[in-house]
Every structure is written in C-alpha cells, then in structure tokens.
C-alpha cells in the first residue's frame, strides 16, 4: 500500500531559534529550505523535513526522538563530536532492533539518533 502523502515534516518547539538552527544547519549539516520567521524548516531526505519553531513555552517530551539514518554512523559520530555536539550514547550495536546507533542531544534536549538499519527487512534507500 502506498501512503497518500507526498512529504513528511516533524515540527519541534525550540527555546532559541538561532541556537537550534545553528545546530541543525552547522552541526547536523541539514539544508534550510524555508525560513518562516519564527520557524525554520530543514530537509532531511528528498521528502522529509524537520521544522524548528521558536516558542516561549518549550517543554521537551522525553520520549520524542528524531532519528536520522545513514550508512556511516561512525563518520557522523566523529563529525558531530568534532562540531561540539553532546553525545549521550557512543556508537554501538543494538541487537534488539538490529541497528547500529549513536545518540546525541540537541540544544533543547531533544534526542537525535543517528542509526544504520542492519535488519534485512528494512526497505533499502539511497542513504549516504
């Protein structure tokens, strides 16, 4: 079954848009595709995006996580650590989910997971 949607955006409320945008742009290396003033939208894949919206009442839901997939978790880990990102879990194999992962924290406390699927049942992609 094909989903009836063409794109996907995850919006995150942030306390300081300039600090959060610097992290997503300069540390994660995402492209800003739309500046709406108090919201910045960054592209993560051809059809998916993360939007950051400055809000005074930021409350991080601890279960919320942004997961970005790659075939080079170690390389991304090194790049993010070098850029000053806070690593909360160093690269490791997670046998429960058949993934290789590392975890970071963004400036607002959201968890950013960098992972590679090792499960042959996961749909293949053109992930770098």
Coordinates of N, CA, C and O in Angstrom, one line a residue:
X1 N 0.8 -1.2 0.0 CA 0.0 0.0 0.0 C 0.9 1.2 0.0 O 1.8 1.3 0.8
X2 N 0.6 2.2 -0.9 CA 1.3 3.4 -0.9 C 0.6 4.5 0.0 O -0.7 4.6 -0.1
X3 N 1.3 5.1 0.8 CA 0.7 6.2 1.7 C 0.2 7.3 0.8 O 0.8 7.6 -0.3
X4 N -0.9 8.0 1.2 CA -1.4 9.0 0.3 C -0.7 10.4 0.5 O -1.2 11.4 0.1
X5 N 0.5 10.4 1.1 CA 1.1 11.6 1.4 C 2.4 11.8 0.6 O 3.1 10.8 0.3
X6 N 2.8 13.0 0.3 CA 4.0 13.2 -0.6 C 5.2 13.6 0.2 O 6.3 13.4 -0.2
X7 N 5.0 14.2 1.4 CA 6.1 14.7 2.2 C 5.8 14.5 3.7 O 4.6 14.3 4.1
X8 N 6.8 14.6 4.5 CA 6.6 14.5 6.0 C 7.5 15.5 6.7 O 8.6 15.7 6.3
X9 N 6.9 16.3 7.6 CA 7.6 17.3 8.4 C 7.4 17.0 9.9 O 6.2 16.8 10.3
X10 N 8.4 16.9 10.7 CA 8.3 16.8 12.1 C 8.7 18.2 12.7 O 9.8 18.7 12.4
X11 N 7.7 18.8 13.4 CA 8.0 20.1 14.0 C 8.3 20.0 15.4 O 7.7 19.3 16.2
X12 N 9.4 20.7 15.8 CA 9.9 20.8 17.2 C 9.8 22.2 17.7 O 10.4 23.1 17.1
X13 N 9.2 22.4 18.9 CA 9.3 23.7 19.5 C 10.7 23.9 20.1 O 11.2 22.9 20.7
X14 N 11.3 25.1 19.9 CA 12.6 25.3 20.5 C 12.6 26.6 21.2 O 11.8 27.5 21.0
X15 N 13.5 26.7 22.2 CA 13.6 27.9 23.1 C 14.3 29.1 22.3 O 13.9 30.2 22.5
X16 N 15.3 28.8 21.6 CA 16.1 29.9 20.9 C 16.3 29.4 19.4 O 17.2 28.5 19.2
X17 N 15.6 30.0 18.5 CA 15.7 29.5 17.1 C 17.1 29.6 16.5 O 17.5 28.8 15.8
X18 N 17.8 30.7 16.9 CA 19.1 30.9 16.3 C 20.1 29.8 16.8 O 20.9 29.3 16.0
X19 N 20.1 29.5 18.0 CA 20.9 28.4 18.6 C 20.6 27.0 18.0 O 21.4 26.3 17.5
X20 N 19.3 26.7 18.0 CA 18.8 25.4 17.4 C 19.1 25.3 16.0 O 19.5 24.3 15.5
X21 N 18.9 26.4 15.2 CA 19.1 26.4 13.8 C 20.6 26.2 13.5 O 21.0 25.5 12.5
X22 N 21.5 26.8 14.3 CA 22.9 26.6 14.1 C 23.2 25.1 14.3 O 24.0 24.6 13.5
X23 N 22.6 24.4 15.2 CA 22.9 23.0 15.5 C 22.4 22.2 14.3 O 23.2 21.4 13.7
X24 N 21.2 22.4 13.8 CA 20.7 21.6 12.7 C 21.4 21.9 11.4 O 21.6 21.0 10.6
X25 N 21.8 23.2 11.2 CA 22.4 23.6 9.9 C 23.9 23.2 10.0 O 24.4 22.5 9.1
X26 N 24.6 23.7 11.0 CA 26.1 23.6 11.0 C 26.6 22.3 11.6 O 27.7 21.9 11.2
X27 N 25.9 21.8 12.6 CA 26.4 20.5 13.2 C 25.9 19.3 12.5 O 26.6 18.4 12.0
X28 N 24.5 19.2 12.3 CA 24.0 18.1 11.6 C 24.2 18.2 10.0 O 24.1 17.2 9.3
X29 N 24.4 19.4 9.5 CA 24.6 19.6 8.1 C 23.4 19.6 7.2 O 23.4 19.3 6.1
X30 N 22.2 19.9 7.8 CA 21.0 19.9 7.1 C 20.8 21.3 6.3 O 21.3 22.3 6.8
X31 N 20.1 21.2 5.2 CA 19.9 22.4 4.4 C 18.6 23.1 4.8 O 17.5 22.5 4.9
X32 N 18.6 24.4 5.1 CA 17.5 25.2 5.4 C 16.7 25.4 4.1 O 17.2 25.9 3.1
X33 N 15.4 24.9 4.0 CA 14.7 25.0 2.8 C 13.6 26.1 2.9 O 13.1 26.5 1.8
X34 N 13.2 26.5 4.1 CA 12.2 27.5 4.2 C 12.4 28.3 5.6 O 12.4 27.6 6.6
X35 N 12.5 29.6 5.5 CA 12.5 30.4 6.7 C 11.2 31.1 6.8 O 10.9 32.0 6.0
X36 N 10.4 30.8 7.8 CA 9.1 31.4 8.0 C 9.2 32.4 9.2 O 8.1 32.7 9.8
X37 N 10.3 33.0 9.4 CA 10.5 33.9 10.5 C 10.7 33.2 11.8 O 11.9 33.0 12.2
X38 N 9.7 32.8 12.5 CA 9.8 32.1 13.8 C 9.9 30.6 13.7 O 10.0 29.9 14.6
X39 N 9.9 30.1 12.4 CA 10.1 28.7 12.1 C 11.1 28.5 11.0 O 11.0 29.2 10.0
X40 N 12.0 27.6 11.1 CA 12.9 27.2 10.1 C 12.7 25.7 9.7 O 12.6 24.9 10.6
X41 N 12.6 25.4 8.4 CA 12.4 24.0 8.0 C 13.6 23.5 7.3 O 14.1 24.2 6.3
X42 N 14.1 22.4 7.8 CA 15.3 21.8 7.2 C 15.0 20.5 6.6 O 14.2 19.7 7.1
X43 N 15.7 20.2 5.5 CA 15.4 19.0 4.7 C 16.3 17.9 5.2 O 17.5 18.0 5.4
X44 N 15.7 16.7 5.5 CA 16.5 15.5 5.9 C 16.6 14.5 4.8 O 17.6 13.8 4.8
X45 N 15.6 14.4 4.0 CA 15.7 13.5 2.8 C 14.9 14.2 1.7 O 14.4 15.3 1.9
X46 N 14.8 13.5 0.5 CA 14.0 14.2 -0.6 C 12.6 14.6 -0.2 O 12.1 15.6 -0.7
X47 N 12.0 13.8 0.7 CA 10.6 14.1 1.0 C 10.3 14.2 2.5 O 9.2 14.3 2.9
X48 N 11.4 14.4 3.3 CA 11.1 14.6 4.8 C 11.9 15.7 5.3 O 13.0 16.1 4.8
X49 N 11.3 16.3 6.3 CA 11.9 17.6 6.9 C 11.7 17.6 8.4 O 10.9 17.0 8.9
X50 N 12.5 18.5 9.0 CA 12.3 18.8 10.4 C 12.2 20.3 10.5 O 12.9 21.1 9.9
X51 N 11.1 20.7 11.2 CA 10.8 22.2 11.4 C 11.1 22.6 12.8 O 10.7 21.9 13.8
X52 N 11.8 23.7 13.0 CA 12.1 24.2 14.3 C 11.3 25.5 14.5 O 11.4 26.4 13.6
X53 N 10.4 25.6 15.5 CA 9.6 26.8 15.7 C 9.9 27.4 17.1 O 9.7 26.6 18.1
X54 N 10.3 28.6 17.1 CA 10.6 29.2 18.4 C 9.4 29.5 19.2 O 8.4 30.1 18.7
X55 N 9.3 29.0 20.4 CA 8.2 29.1 21.3 C 8.7 29.4 22.7 O 9.7 28.8 23.2
X56 N 8.0 30.2 23.5 CA 8.4 30.6 24.8 C 8.1 29.5 25.8 O 8.7 29.5 26.9
X57 N 7.2 28.6 25.5 CA 6.7 27.6 26.4 C 7.3 26.2 26.0 O 6.6 25.2 26.1
X58 N 8.6 26.2 25.7 CA 9.2 24.9 25.3 C 9.2 23.9 26.4 O 9.6 24.2 27.5
X59 N 8.6 22.7 26.1 CA 8.6 21.6 27.1 C 9.0 20.4 26.3 O 8.2 19.9 25.5
X60 N 10.2 19.9 26.5 CA 10.6 18.7 25.7 C 10.0 17.5 26.3 O 10.0 17.1 27.4
X61 N 9.3 16.8 25.4 CA 8.7 15.5 25.7 C 9.8 14.5 25.7 O 10.5 14.2 24.6
X62 N 10.2 13.8 26.8 CA 11.4 13.0 26.9 C 11.3 11.8 25.9 O 12.3 11.2 25.6
X63 N 10.1 11.4 25.5 CA 10.0 10.2 24.6 C 10.2 10.6 23.1 O 10.4 9.8 22.3
X64 N 10.3 11.9 22.8 CA 10.4 12.3 21.4 C 11.9 12.2 21.0 O 12.8 12.6 21.7
X65 N 12.0 11.6 19.8 CA 13.4 11.5 19.3 C 13.3 11.7 17.8 O 12.4 11.2 17.1
X66 N 14.3 12.3 17.2 CA 14.5 12.5 15.8 C 15.5 11.5 15.4 O 16.7 11.5 15.9
X67 N 15.2 10.6 14.5 CA 16.1 9.5 14.0 C 16.5 9.8 12.6 O 15.7 10.0 11.7
X68 N 17.8 9.9 12.4 CA 18.4 10.2 11.0 C 19.2 8.9 10.6 O 20.1 8.5 11.4
X69 N 18.9 8.3 9.5 CA 19.6 7.1 9.1 C 20.8 7.4 8.2 O 20.7 8.4 7.4
X70 N 21.8 6.6 8.3 CA 23.0 6.8 7.5 C 23.6 5.4 7.4 O 23.4 4.5 8.2
X71 N 24.5 5.3 6.4 CA 25.3 4.0 6.3 C 26.7 4.3 7.0 O 27.6 3.4 6.9
X72 N 26.9 5.4 7.6 CA 28.2 5.8 8.2 C 28.0 6.4 9.6 O 28.2 7.6 9.8
X73 N 27.5 5.6 10.5 CA 27.3 6.1 11.9 C 28.6 6.6 12.5 O 28.6 7.6 13.1
X74 N 29.7 5.8 12.4 CA 30.9 6.2 12.9 C 31.4 7.6 12.4 O 31.9 8.4 13.1
X75 N 31.3 7.7 11.1 CA 31.7 9.0 10.5 C 30.9 10.2 11.0 O 31.4 11.2 11.3
X76 N 29.5 10.0 11.0 CA 28.7 11.0 11.5 C 28.9 11.3 13.0 O 28.9 12.5 13.4
X77 N 29.2 10.3 13.8 CA 29.5 10.4 15.2 C 30.8 11.3 15.3 O 30.8 12.3 16.1
X78 N 31.8 11.0 14.6 CA 33.0 11.8 14.7 C 32.8 13.2 14.2 O 33.3 14.2 14.9
X79 N 32.0 13.4 13.2 CA 31.7 14.8 12.7 C 31.0 15.6 13.8 O 31.3 16.8 14.0
X80 N 29.9 15.0 14.4 CA 29.1 15.7 15.4 C 29.9 16.0 16.6 O 29.8 17.1 17.2
X81 N 30.7 15.0 17.1 CA 31.6 15.3 18.3 C 32.5 16.4 18.0 O 32.7 17.3 18.8
X82 N 33.2 16.4 16.8 CA 34.1 17.4 16.4 C 33.4 18.8 16.4 O 34.0 19.8 16.8
X83 N 32.2 18.8 16.0 CA 31.4 20.1 16.0 C 30.9 20.5 17.3 O 30.3 21.6 17.5
X84 N 31.1 19.7 18.4 CA 30.8 20.1 19.7 C 29.4 19.6 20.2 O 28.9 20.0 21.2
X85 N 28.8 18.6 19.4 CA 27.5 18.1 19.8 C 27.7 17.2 21.1 O 28.7 16.5 21.2
X86 N 26.7 17.2 21.9 CA 26.7 16.3 23.1 C 26.3 14.9 22.8 O 25.1 14.7 22.4
X87 N 27.2 14.0 22.9 CA 26.9 12.6 22.6 C 26.5 11.9 23.9 O 27.2 12.0 24.9
X88 N 25.3 11.3 23.9 CA 24.8 10.6 25.1 C 25.0 9.1 25.0 O 25.0 8.5 26.1
X89 N 25.1 8.6 23.8 CA 25.4 7.2 23.7 C 26.4 7.0 22.5 O 26.0 7.4 21.4
X90 N 27.6 6.5 22.7 CA 28.6 6.3 21.7 C 28.1 5.2 20.7 O 27.2 4.4 21.1
X91 N 28.6 5.2 19.5 CA 28.2 4.2 18.6 C 28.2 2.8 19.2 O 29.2 2.4 19.8
X92 N 27.1 2.1 18.9 CA 27.0 0.7 19.5 C 26.0 -0.1 18.7 O 25.1 0.5 18.0
X93 N 26.1 -1.4 18.7 CA 25.2 -2.3 18.1 C 24.0 -2.5 19.1 O 24.2 -2.7 20.3
X94 N 22.8 -2.4 18.6 CA 21.6 -2.7 19.4 C 21.0 -3.9 18.7 O 20.3 -3.9 17.7
X95 N 21.2 -5.1 19.4 CA 20.8 -6.3 18.8 C 19.3 -6.5 18.9 O 18.7 -7.2 18.1
X96 N 18.6 -5.8 19.9 CA 17.2 -5.9 20.0 C 16.5 -5.4 18.7 O 15.5 -6.0 18.3
X97 N 17.0 -4.3 18.1 CA 16.4 -3.7 17.0 C 17.2 -3.9 15.7 O 16.8 -3.4 14.6
X98 N 18.3 -4.6 15.8 CA 19.1 -4.9 14.6 C 19.5 -3.6 13.9 O 19.3 -3.3 12.7
X99 N 20.1 -2.7 14.8 CA 20.6 -1.4 14.3 C 22.0 -1.1 14.9 O 22.4 -1.8 15.8
X100 N 22.7 -0.2 14.2 CA 23.9 0.4 14.8 C 23.6 1.8 15.0 O 23.1 2.5 14.1
X101 N 23.8 2.3 16.2 CA 23.3 3.6 16.6 C 24.3 4.5 17.4 O 25.2 3.9 18.1
X102 N 24.0 5.8 17.4 CA 24.7 6.7 18.4 C 23.6 7.7 18.7 O 22.7 8.0 17.9
X103 N 23.7 8.3 19.9 CA 22.7 9.2 20.3 C 23.3 10.6 20.7 O 24.4 10.6 21.3
X104 N 22.6 11.6 20.4 CA 23.1 13.0 20.7 C 21.9 13.8 21.3 O 20.8 13.3 21.3
X105 N 22.3 14.9 21.9 CA 21.2 15.8 22.4 C 21.4 17.1 21.7 O 22.5 17.7 21.6
X106 N 20.2 17.7 21.2 CA 20.3 19.0 20.6 C 20.2 20.1 21.7 O 20.0 19.8 22.9
X107 N 20.3 21.3 21.3 CA 20.3 22.4 22.3 C 19.0 22.5 23.2 O 19.1 23.1 24.2
X108 N 17.9 21.9 22.7 CA 16.7 22.0 23.5 C 16.4 20.7 24.3 O 15.4 20.5 24.9
X109 N 17.4 19.7 24.2 CA 17.2 18.5 25.0 C 16.6 17.4 24.2 O 16.4 16.3 24.7
X110 N 16.3 17.6 22.9 CA 15.7 16.5 22.1 C 16.8 15.5 21.8 O 17.9 15.8 21.6
X111 N 16.4 14.2 21.8 CA 17.3 13.2 21.4 C 17.4 13.1 19.9 O 16.4 13.0 19.2
X112 N 18.6 13.1 19.4 CA 18.9 12.9 18.0 C 19.6 11.5 17.8 O 20.7 11.4 18.4
X113 N 19.0 10.6 17.2 CA 19.6 9.3 17.0 C 20.1 9.2 15.6 O 19.4 9.6 14.6
X114 N 21.4 8.8 15.4 CA 22.0 8.5 14.2 C 22.1 7.0 14.1 O 22.7 6.4 14.9
X115 N 21.4 6.4 13.1 CA 21.4 5.0 13.1 C 21.5 4.4 11.7 O 21.2 5.0 10.7
X116 N 22.0 3.2 11.6 CA 22.0 2.3 10.4 C 21.2 1.1 10.7 O 21.4 0.4 11.7
X117 N 20.3 0.8 9.8 CA 19.5 -0.4 9.9 C 20.4 -1.6 9.5 O 20.9 -1.6 8.4
X118 N 20.4 -2.6 10.3 CA 21.1 -3.9 9.9 C 20.1 -5.0 9.6 O 20.5 -6.1 9.2
X119 N 18.9 -4.7 9.8 CA 17.8 -5.7 9.6 C 17.5 -5.8 8.1 O 17.2 -4.8 7.4
X120 N 17.7 -6.9 7.5 CA 17.4 -7.1 6.0 C 16.0 -6.8 5.6 O 15.7 -6.6 4.4
X121 N 15.1 -6.8 6.6 CA 13.7 -6.5 6.3 C 13.4 -5.0 6.1 O 12.3 -4.6 5.7
X122 N 14.3 -4.1 6.5 CA 14.1 -2.7 6.4 C 14.2 -2.3 4.9 O 15.2 -2.7 4.2
X123 N 13.3 -1.5 4.4 CA 13.4 -1.1 3.0 C 14.7 -0.4 2.6 O 15.1 0.5 3.4
X124 N 15.3 -0.8 1.6 CA 16.5 -0.2 1.1 C 16.3 1.3 0.7 O 15.2 1.6 0.3
X125 N 17.3 2.1 0.9 CA 17.2 3.5 0.4 C 18.5 3.9 -0.2 O 19.5 3.2 -0.2
X126 N 18.5 5.2 -0.6 CA 19.8 5.7 -1.2 C 20.5 6.5 -0.1 O 21.2 7.5 -0.4
X127 N 20.4 6.1 1.2 CA 21.0 6.8 2.3 C 22.5 6.8 2.1 O 23.1 5.8 1.8
X128 N 23.1 8.0 2.3 CA 24.6 8.1 2.2 C 25.3 7.3 3.3 O 24.8 6.9 4.3

